[in-house]
Every structure is written in C-alpha cells, then in structure tokens.
mmCIF file of C-alpha atoms and ligand atoms in Angstrom:
data_model
loop_
_atom_site.group_PDB
_atom_site.id
_atom_site.type_symbol
_atom_site.label_atom_id
_atom_site.label_comp_id
_atom_site.label_asym_id
_atom_site.label_seq_id
_atom_site.Cartn_x
_atom_site.Cartn_y
_atom_site.Cartn_z
ATOM 1 C CA UNK A 50 60.863 88.643 -28.472
ATOM 2 C CA UNK A 51 60.190 88.907 -32.230
ATOM 3 C CA UNK A 52 57.929 87.661 -34.386
ATOM 4 C CA UNK A 53 59.311 86.777 -37.916
ATOM 5 C CA UNK A 54 57.688 85.769 -41.480
ATOM 6 C CA UNK A 55 60.877 83.522 -43.577
ATOM 7 C CA UNK A 56 60.176 83.600 -47.600
ATOM 8 C CA UNK A 57 61.244 79.745 -48.575
ATOM 9 C CA UNK A 58 63.194 77.373 -47.180
ATOM 10 C CA UNK A 59 66.388 78.225 -49.092
ATOM 11 C CA UNK A 60 66.044 81.473 -46.835
ATOM 12 C CA UNK A 61 65.772 80.194 -43.607
ATOM 13 C CA UNK A 62 69.258 80.374 -41.408
ATOM 14 C CA UNK A 63 69.939 78.797 -38.246
ATOM 15 C CA UNK A 64 69.323 81.718 -36.421
ATOM 16 C CA UNK A 65 65.681 82.019 -37.543
ATOM 17 C CA UNK A 66 65.211 77.912 -35.823
ATOM 18 C CA UNK A 67 67.810 77.524 -33.496
ATOM 19 C CA UNK A 68 65.317 77.118 -29.735
ATOM 20 C CA UNK A 69 63.219 79.318 -31.688
ATOM 21 C CA UNK A 70 58.851 77.909 -32.560
ATOM 22 C CA UNK A 71 58.561 77.912 -35.705
ATOM 23 C CA UNK A 72 55.574 77.142 -37.824
ATOM 24 C CA UNK A 73 55.261 76.093 -41.509
ATOM 25 C CA UNK A 74 53.200 77.213 -43.816
ATOM 26 C CA UNK A 75 51.089 75.781 -46.928
ATOM 27 C CA UNK A 76 48.141 76.748 -47.410
ATOM 28 C CA UNK A 77 47.907 75.448 -51.399
ATOM 29 C CA UNK A 78 48.067 72.894 -50.202
ATOM 30 C CA UNK A 79 50.321 70.914 -47.786
ATOM 31 C CA UNK A 80 49.617 72.178 -44.451
ATOM 32 C CA UNK A 81 46.360 71.959 -45.499
ATOM 33 C CA UNK A 82 45.840 67.803 -46.408
ATOM 34 C CA UNK A 83 48.415 67.189 -43.323
ATOM 35 C CA UNK A 84 45.747 68.953 -40.770
ATOM 36 C CA UNK A 85 43.318 67.329 -42.327
ATOM 37 C CA UNK A 86 44.619 63.925 -42.353
ATOM 38 C CA UNK A 87 45.318 64.444 -38.070
ATOM 39 C CA UNK A 88 41.960 65.311 -37.616
ATOM 40 C CA UNK A 89 41.384 62.193 -39.297
ATOM 41 C CA UNK A 90 42.962 60.470 -36.946
ATOM 42 C CA UNK A 91 46.025 59.430 -39.903
ATOM 43 C CA UNK A 92 48.585 58.209 -36.108
ATOM 44 C CA UNK A 93 51.677 59.993 -37.962
ATOM 45 C CA UNK A 94 52.575 62.003 -41.327
ATOM 46 C CA UNK A 95 56.074 61.405 -42.242
ATOM 47 C CA UNK A 96 57.369 64.447 -44.985
ATOM 48 C CA UNK A 97 60.154 63.038 -47.385
ATOM 49 C CA UNK A 98 61.231 64.668 -49.962
ATOM 50 C CA UNK A 99 61.367 62.441 -53.056
ATOM 51 C CA UNK A 100 59.276 60.564 -54.672
ATOM 52 C CA UNK A 101 61.940 57.592 -54.409
ATOM 53 C CA UNK A 102 62.259 58.133 -50.449
ATOM 54 C CA UNK A 103 58.379 57.247 -50.011
ATOM 55 C CA UNK A 104 58.891 54.044 -51.572
ATOM 56 C CA UNK A 105 61.707 52.915 -50.326
ATOM 57 C CA UNK A 106 60.189 54.115 -46.127
ATOM 58 C CA UNK A 107 57.271 52.425 -47.635
ATOM 59 C CA UNK A 108 58.995 49.219 -47.614
ATOM 60 C CA UNK A 109 59.479 49.187 -44.115
ATOM 61 C CA UNK A 110 55.712 49.017 -43.291
ATOM 62 C CA UNK A 111 52.852 46.056 -43.695
ATOM 63 C CA UNK A 112 50.867 47.880 -46.930
ATOM 64 C CA UNK A 113 47.704 47.938 -44.860
ATOM 65 C CA UNK A 114 49.606 49.996 -42.205
ATOM 66 C CA UNK A 115 50.459 53.572 -44.842
ATOM 67 C CA UNK A 116 49.569 55.020 -47.595
ATOM 68 C CA UNK A 117 51.384 56.909 -50.277
ATOM 69 C CA UNK A 118 50.418 60.310 -51.089
ATOM 70 C CA UNK A 119 51.352 63.274 -51.956
ATOM 71 C CA UNK A 120 51.852 65.458 -56.139
ATOM 72 C CA UNK A 121 54.020 66.632 -58.578
ATOM 73 C CA UNK A 122 53.126 69.655 -60.250
ATOM 74 C CA UNK A 123 49.825 69.014 -58.001
ATOM 75 C CA UNK A 124 48.500 66.034 -60.014
ATOM 76 C CA UNK A 125 48.921 62.865 -58.063
ATOM 77 C CA UNK A 126 51.583 60.598 -58.123
ATOM 78 C CA UNK A 127 51.059 57.466 -60.544
ATOM 79 C CA UNK A 128 50.923 54.174 -58.058
ATOM 80 C CA UNK A 129 50.271 56.551 -55.067
ATOM 81 C CA UNK A 130 47.146 55.968 -52.953
ATOM 82 C CA UNK A 131 46.347 59.649 -52.193
ATOM 83 C CA UNK A 132 47.092 63.230 -53.731
ATOM 84 C CA UNK A 133 47.846 66.231 -52.507
ATOM 85 C CA UNK A 134 43.917 67.647 -51.922
ATOM 86 C CA UNK A 135 42.365 67.697 -48.657
ATOM 87 C CA UNK A 136 39.017 66.362 -49.017
ATOM 88 C CA UNK A 137 41.055 63.103 -50.174
ATOM 89 C CA UNK A 138 41.953 62.388 -46.304
ATOM 90 C CA UNK A 139 39.126 61.319 -44.812
ATOM 91 C CA UNK A 140 38.712 59.158 -41.979
ATOM 92 C CA UNK A 141 37.918 55.659 -43.734
ATOM 93 C CA UNK A 142 41.479 56.436 -46.141
ATOM 94 C CA UNK A 143 43.731 57.459 -42.905
ATOM 95 C CA UNK A 144 42.291 56.608 -39.681
ATOM 96 C CA UNK A 145 45.210 54.682 -37.673
ATOM 97 C CA UNK A 146 47.634 55.080 -40.756
ATOM 98 C CA UNK A 147 50.698 56.130 -41.270
ATOM 99 C CA UNK A 148 51.151 58.900 -44.380
ATOM 100 C CA UNK A 149 54.058 58.764 -45.881
ATOM 101 C CA UNK A 150 53.960 62.378 -48.015
ATOM 102 C CA UNK A 151 55.446 64.478 -50.367
ATOM 103 C CA UNK A 152 54.728 67.204 -52.038
ATOM 104 C CA UNK A 153 56.480 70.054 -54.391
ATOM 105 C CA UNK A 154 57.184 72.749 -51.725
ATOM 106 C CA UNK A 155 55.698 72.030 -48.261
ATOM 107 C CA UNK A 156 57.459 68.453 -47.313
ATOM 108 C CA UNK A 157 61.086 70.356 -48.479
ATOM 109 C CA UNK A 158 59.657 73.166 -46.270
ATOM 110 C CA UNK A 159 59.201 71.145 -43.793
ATOM 111 C CA UNK A 160 62.254 68.799 -43.594
ATOM 112 C CA UNK A 161 64.307 72.226 -43.795
ATOM 113 C CA UNK A 162 63.548 72.791 -40.024
ATOM 114 C CA UNK A 163 66.191 71.114 -37.432
ATOM 115 C CA UNK A 164 66.498 72.460 -34.434
ATOM 116 C CA UNK A 165 63.777 74.214 -33.386
ATOM 117 C CA UNK A 166 62.515 74.132 -30.631
ATOM 118 C CA UNK A 167 59.111 73.342 -31.500
ATOM 119 C CA UNK A 168 57.641 73.036 -35.161
ATOM 120 C CA UNK A 169 54.530 72.709 -35.874
ATOM 121 C CA UNK A 170 52.096 73.190 -39.497
ATOM 122 C CA UNK A 171 50.354 76.035 -39.662
ATOM 123 C CA UNK A 172 47.236 77.099 -42.414
ATOM 124 C CA UNK A 173 44.059 78.242 -41.897
ATOM 125 C CA UNK A 174 41.883 75.079 -41.383
ATOM 126 C CA UNK A 175 44.084 74.990 -38.399
ATOM 127 C CA UNK A 176 44.027 78.096 -37.314
ATOM 128 C CA UNK A 177 43.265 79.197 -34.211
ATOM 129 C CA UNK A 178 44.947 75.738 -32.015
ATOM 130 C CA UNK A 179 48.209 76.700 -34.062
ATOM 131 C CA UNK A 180 47.827 80.116 -32.862
ATOM 132 C CA UNK A 181 46.688 79.094 -29.036
ATOM 133 C CA UNK A 182 50.297 77.420 -29.014
ATOM 134 C CA UNK A 183 52.168 80.221 -30.758
ATOM 135 C CA UNK A 184 50.442 83.016 -28.179
ATOM 136 C CA UNK A 185 52.167 80.599 -25.420
ATOM 137 C CA UNK A 186 54.922 80.531 -26.259
ATOM 138 C CA UNK A 187 55.697 84.126 -27.332
ATOM 139 C CA UNK A 188 54.171 85.522 -24.173
ATOM 140 C CA UNK A 189 56.413 83.281 -22.896
ATOM 141 C CA UNK A 190 59.664 84.684 -24.237
ATOM 142 C CA UNK A 191 60.223 83.009 -27.327
ATOM 143 C CA UNK A 192 60.878 83.972 -30.306
ATOM 144 C CA UNK A 193 58.462 82.542 -33.335
ATOM 145 C CA UNK A 194 59.291 81.900 -37.358
ATOM 146 C CA UNK A 195 56.686 81.825 -39.792
ATOM 147 C CA UNK A 196 58.641 79.897 -42.680
ATOM 148 C CA UNK A 197 56.133 80.132 -45.294
ATOM 149 C CA UNK A 198 56.805 77.367 -48.145
ATOM 150 C CA UNK A 199 56.107 79.600 -51.140
ATOM 151 C CA UNK A 200 55.666 78.636 -54.546
ATOM 152 C CA UNK A 201 58.721 76.993 -57.008
ATOM 153 C CA UNK A 202 61.075 79.000 -54.145
ATOM 154 C CA UNK A 203 59.483 82.600 -54.674
ATOM 155 C CA UNK A 204 56.710 83.922 -52.260
ATOM 156 C CA UNK A 205 53.210 82.652 -53.077
ATOM 157 C CA UNK A 206 50.190 85.062 -51.900
ATOM 158 C CA UNK A 207 48.277 82.672 -49.844
ATOM 159 C CA UNK A 208 51.101 81.948 -47.696
ATOM 160 C CA UNK A 209 51.806 85.533 -46.945
ATOM 161 C CA UNK A 210 48.469 86.026 -46.085
ATOM 162 C CA UNK A 211 48.300 83.097 -43.748
ATOM 163 C CA UNK A 212 51.573 84.511 -41.647
ATOM 164 C CA UNK A 213 50.132 87.576 -41.832
ATOM 165 C CA UNK A 214 46.895 87.368 -39.920
ATOM 166 C CA UNK A 215 48.948 84.905 -37.426
ATOM 167 C CA UNK A 216 51.548 87.651 -37.237
ATOM 168 C CA UNK A 217 48.706 89.790 -36.342
ATOM 169 C CA UNK A 218 46.716 88.166 -33.937
ATOM 170 C CA UNK A 219 50.260 87.317 -31.863
ATOM 171 C CA UNK A 220 50.754 90.936 -32.139
ATOM 172 C CA UNK A 221 47.050 91.664 -30.501
ATOM 173 C CA UNK A 222 48.173 88.697 -28.271
ATOM 174 C CA UNK A 223 51.698 90.102 -26.708
ATOM 175 C CA UNK A 224 52.032 93.531 -27.656
ATOM 176 C CA UNK A 225 55.284 93.740 -26.557
ATOM 177 C CA UNK A 226 56.955 91.589 -29.865
ATOM 178 C CA UNK A 227 58.983 93.247 -32.188
ATOM 179 C CA UNK A 228 57.618 92.004 -35.663
ATOM 180 C CA UNK A 229 59.891 92.184 -38.921
ATOM 181 C CA UNK A 230 59.828 93.778 -42.108
ATOM 182 C CA UNK A 231 58.566 90.541 -43.517
ATOM 183 C CA UNK A 232 55.497 90.432 -40.797
ATOM 184 C CA UNK A 233 54.520 93.750 -41.232
ATOM 185 C CA UNK A 234 54.476 93.061 -44.812
ATOM 186 C CA UNK A 235 52.919 90.305 -44.348
ATOM 187 C CA UNK A 236 50.315 91.733 -41.980
ATOM 188 C CA UNK A 237 49.811 94.169 -44.135
ATOM 189 C CA UNK A 238 48.166 91.504 -46.894
ATOM 190 C CA UNK A 239 46.684 90.104 -44.578
ATOM 191 C CA UNK A 240 44.082 92.613 -43.676
ATOM 192 C CA UNK A 241 43.441 93.649 -47.082
ATOM 193 C CA UNK A 242 42.194 89.934 -47.413
ATOM 194 C CA UNK A 243 40.199 89.385 -44.292
ATOM 195 C CA UNK A 244 36.591 88.285 -44.832
ATOM 196 C CA UNK A 245 37.709 87.785 -48.150
ATOM 197 C CA UNK A 246 39.635 84.304 -48.398
ATOM 198 C CA UNK A 247 38.173 82.397 -51.020
ATOM 199 C CA UNK A 248 38.297 85.887 -53.168
ATOM 200 C CA UNK A 249 42.032 85.655 -52.503
ATOM 201 C CA UNK A 250 43.550 82.211 -53.438
ATOM 202 C CA UNK A 251 40.766 82.697 -56.488
ATOM 203 C CA UNK A 252 42.961 85.559 -56.998
ATOM 204 C CA UNK A 253 46.173 83.603 -56.216
ATOM 205 C CA UNK A 254 49.074 82.646 -58.727
ATOM 206 C CA UNK A 255 48.600 78.799 -57.382
ATOM 207 C CA UNK A 256 45.278 79.014 -56.885
ATOM 208 C CA UNK A 257 44.804 79.910 -60.548
ATOM 209 C CA UNK A 258 46.752 76.948 -61.505
ATOM 210 C CA UNK A 259 44.759 74.307 -59.352
ATOM 211 C CA UNK A 260 41.426 75.828 -60.504
ATOM 212 C CA UNK A 261 42.735 75.204 -64.228
ATOM 213 C CA UNK A 262 43.924 71.905 -63.487
ATOM 214 C CA UNK A 263 40.889 70.532 -61.911
ATOM 215 C CA UNK A 264 40.870 71.306 -58.017
ATOM 216 C CA UNK A 265 38.562 74.292 -57.762
ATOM 217 C CA UNK A 266 37.035 72.830 -54.806
ATOM 218 C CA UNK A 267 39.940 71.939 -52.902
ATOM 219 C CA UNK A 268 41.175 76.561 -52.644
ATOM 220 C CA UNK A 269 36.985 76.152 -50.611
ATOM 221 C CA UNK A 270 38.618 73.821 -48.530
ATOM 222 C CA UNK A 271 42.244 75.864 -47.694
ATOM 223 C CA UNK A 272 39.724 78.500 -46.918
ATOM 224 C CA UNK A 273 37.763 77.215 -44.003
ATOM 225 C CA UNK A 274 38.999 78.481 -40.612
ATOM 226 C CA UNK A 275 39.579 76.124 -38.301
ATOM 227 C CA UNK A 276 37.753 73.181 -39.920
ATOM 228 C CA UNK A 277 40.323 71.290 -38.496
ATOM 229 C CA UNK A 278 41.119 71.908 -34.800
ATOM 230 C CA UNK A 279 44.350 70.275 -34.988
ATOM 231 C CA UNK A 280 48.192 71.781 -33.919
ATOM 232 C CA UNK A 281 50.461 68.921 -35.684
ATOM 233 C CA UNK A 282 53.737 68.952 -34.355
ATOM 234 C CA UNK A 283 56.788 67.828 -36.291
ATOM 235 C CA UNK A 284 59.095 66.243 -34.649
ATOM 236 C CA UNK A 285 61.696 63.459 -34.843
ATOM 237 C CA UNK A 286 61.022 63.453 -39.055
ATOM 238 C CA UNK A 287 57.764 62.590 -38.361
ATOM 239 C CA UNK A 288 54.144 64.473 -37.804
ATOM 240 C CA UNK A 289 51.805 63.926 -34.953
ATOM 241 C CA UNK A 290 48.837 65.454 -33.354
ATOM 242 C CA UNK A 291 49.351 67.832 -30.377
ATOM 243 C CA UNK A 292 46.615 65.823 -27.645
ATOM 244 C CA UNK A 293 46.005 65.293 -24.090
ATOM 245 C CA UNK A 294 49.221 62.408 -24.496
ATOM 246 C CA UNK A 295 51.860 64.971 -26.192
ATOM 247 C CA UNK A 296 50.885 68.216 -24.283
ATOM 248 C CA UNK A 297 53.452 71.598 -25.012
HETATM 249 C C1 LIG B 358 53.480 71.850 -52.298
HETATM 250 O O1 LIG B 358 53.702 71.316 -51.350
HETATM 251 O O2 LIG B 358 54.013 72.780 -53.239
HETATM 252 C C2 LIG B 358 52.059 72.004 -52.512
HETATM 253 O O3 LIG B 358 51.274 71.783 -51.753
HETATM 254 C C3 LIG B 358 52.091 71.447 -53.601
HETATM 255 C C4 LIG B 358 50.055 71.484 -54.302
HETATM 256 O O4 LIG B 358 49.511 70.190 -54.559
HETATM 257 O O5 LIG B 358 49.240 72.410 -54.982
#
C-alpha cells in the first residue's frame, strides 16, 4: 500500500490513477466549494473545463434546475449565477440543483482523473469524512493518490499542507503504508502549520491574491476543519454525495 502525492494534473500518470483511490485537493477554493454545495443539498455537481462547456450543458436543463458557477482569475464569470466562494453555495441557492462548475485549476484536475477505483474531492472542510474513506481503502490494500490541483501548474502551499495532513493521518491508521517523497515532504509542511491553518492560507500566494481581490472571508471558510462533513464522489463525470444510498 502506498500514499503518493502528485502536484498538478499534468504530473498524473495512468499508474497513479488506475485502480487507485484518488483524492483531488483544491483547498482554495474549488474543493471547499464543492463540499459546501453538497452539504447544502446540491443534487449533483458537474465539473467542466470551459465556460463554453458550461453554457452548452446548461441548455440540456430547465433553467430553474441548474446553477452556473465558477471563476476565472478568481472572479465570478459574467452571466453565471455563482462565483467560487464557498459561502455562495448556500442551501437557499443550491438545494436540489445541478451545479455546472468551471474553475481555473480545480475542475480541470478533477476532469483529468479517469480510471480510478474511486475519486473523491478533499479539503479541510470535509477532512475527517474523506479521511475515513481513504483509511478504509488503504487498510483494505488500496494505494492512495492525493492530487494537489495547485495554482497555474505550480505547487500551492495550501494544497500541499492539506495533502500532508491526509498523508500523516493515513499513515497513523495504516503504519505499513509506504509514503512517496512527495507525501513525506507534504507531511512536513502540514506539521509546520498544524493549528495555524488560517495563518498558512494568509501566507500562501493564492491566499494573498484572494485577499487582495476582496475574498478575505473565504480564507476562514476554507480553513474550517470538518465544517462540511461530506464525501463528494466523482463518478461518470459528475460529483455526488456519498450517503446511505451510495455506500462504498
Ligand atoms: C481553481 O480552481 O483554480 C480555484 O478554485 C481558484 C479560485 O477560485 O480561487
């Protein structure tokens, strides 16, 4: 059993996906917003690469059934219902709806994961729920890949720290699991910032850019451990909430 961390979808190889359990991490902010939407009753989330794809897919739905959501350069997309701030995905707005979502890094990372045994969306806000699923898979003999979406194809501090926290806690649950060097490096980063998540997000490049763009509140929302205790499963190119009707 192995725990690997991959930085950016372009570094993903078939061997790191095929038959594995893959967790896609985009703490700021796609993973967090997806968990918020599902916790608040969204029916399903369809991650899409481009704005045009969202507009085209929306035509297949009655307008009242869908929410068009996402960002470019962190800002809401003109004509869409929602940006990518977790707080926008409130129950009043998303309950029972299909969310068509496009973001700069997070949704393309998700879309790149094909052929995994299971693919889940992971963040701090759903940390324990996803950890339980990954821990069970690892103890059952599966290899786990933690895919950090990153920022503009570069390592993002917040995703590495979150991956490291998962790696550390998975290792505690399955001591015989082997960690890649990437996982071990992320574990060191996580240890450095344990108990200081908001501070870490404030210090990160992406966090500073969000603050400068007026999204300071999002940093606190994205640092709230277990605020949205859901397991978002990505299957058949859509994300739904793992629940009693959809056990693993
Ligand atoms: C992304 O997918 O790159 C992000 O979630 C960007 C953001 O909304 O801050």
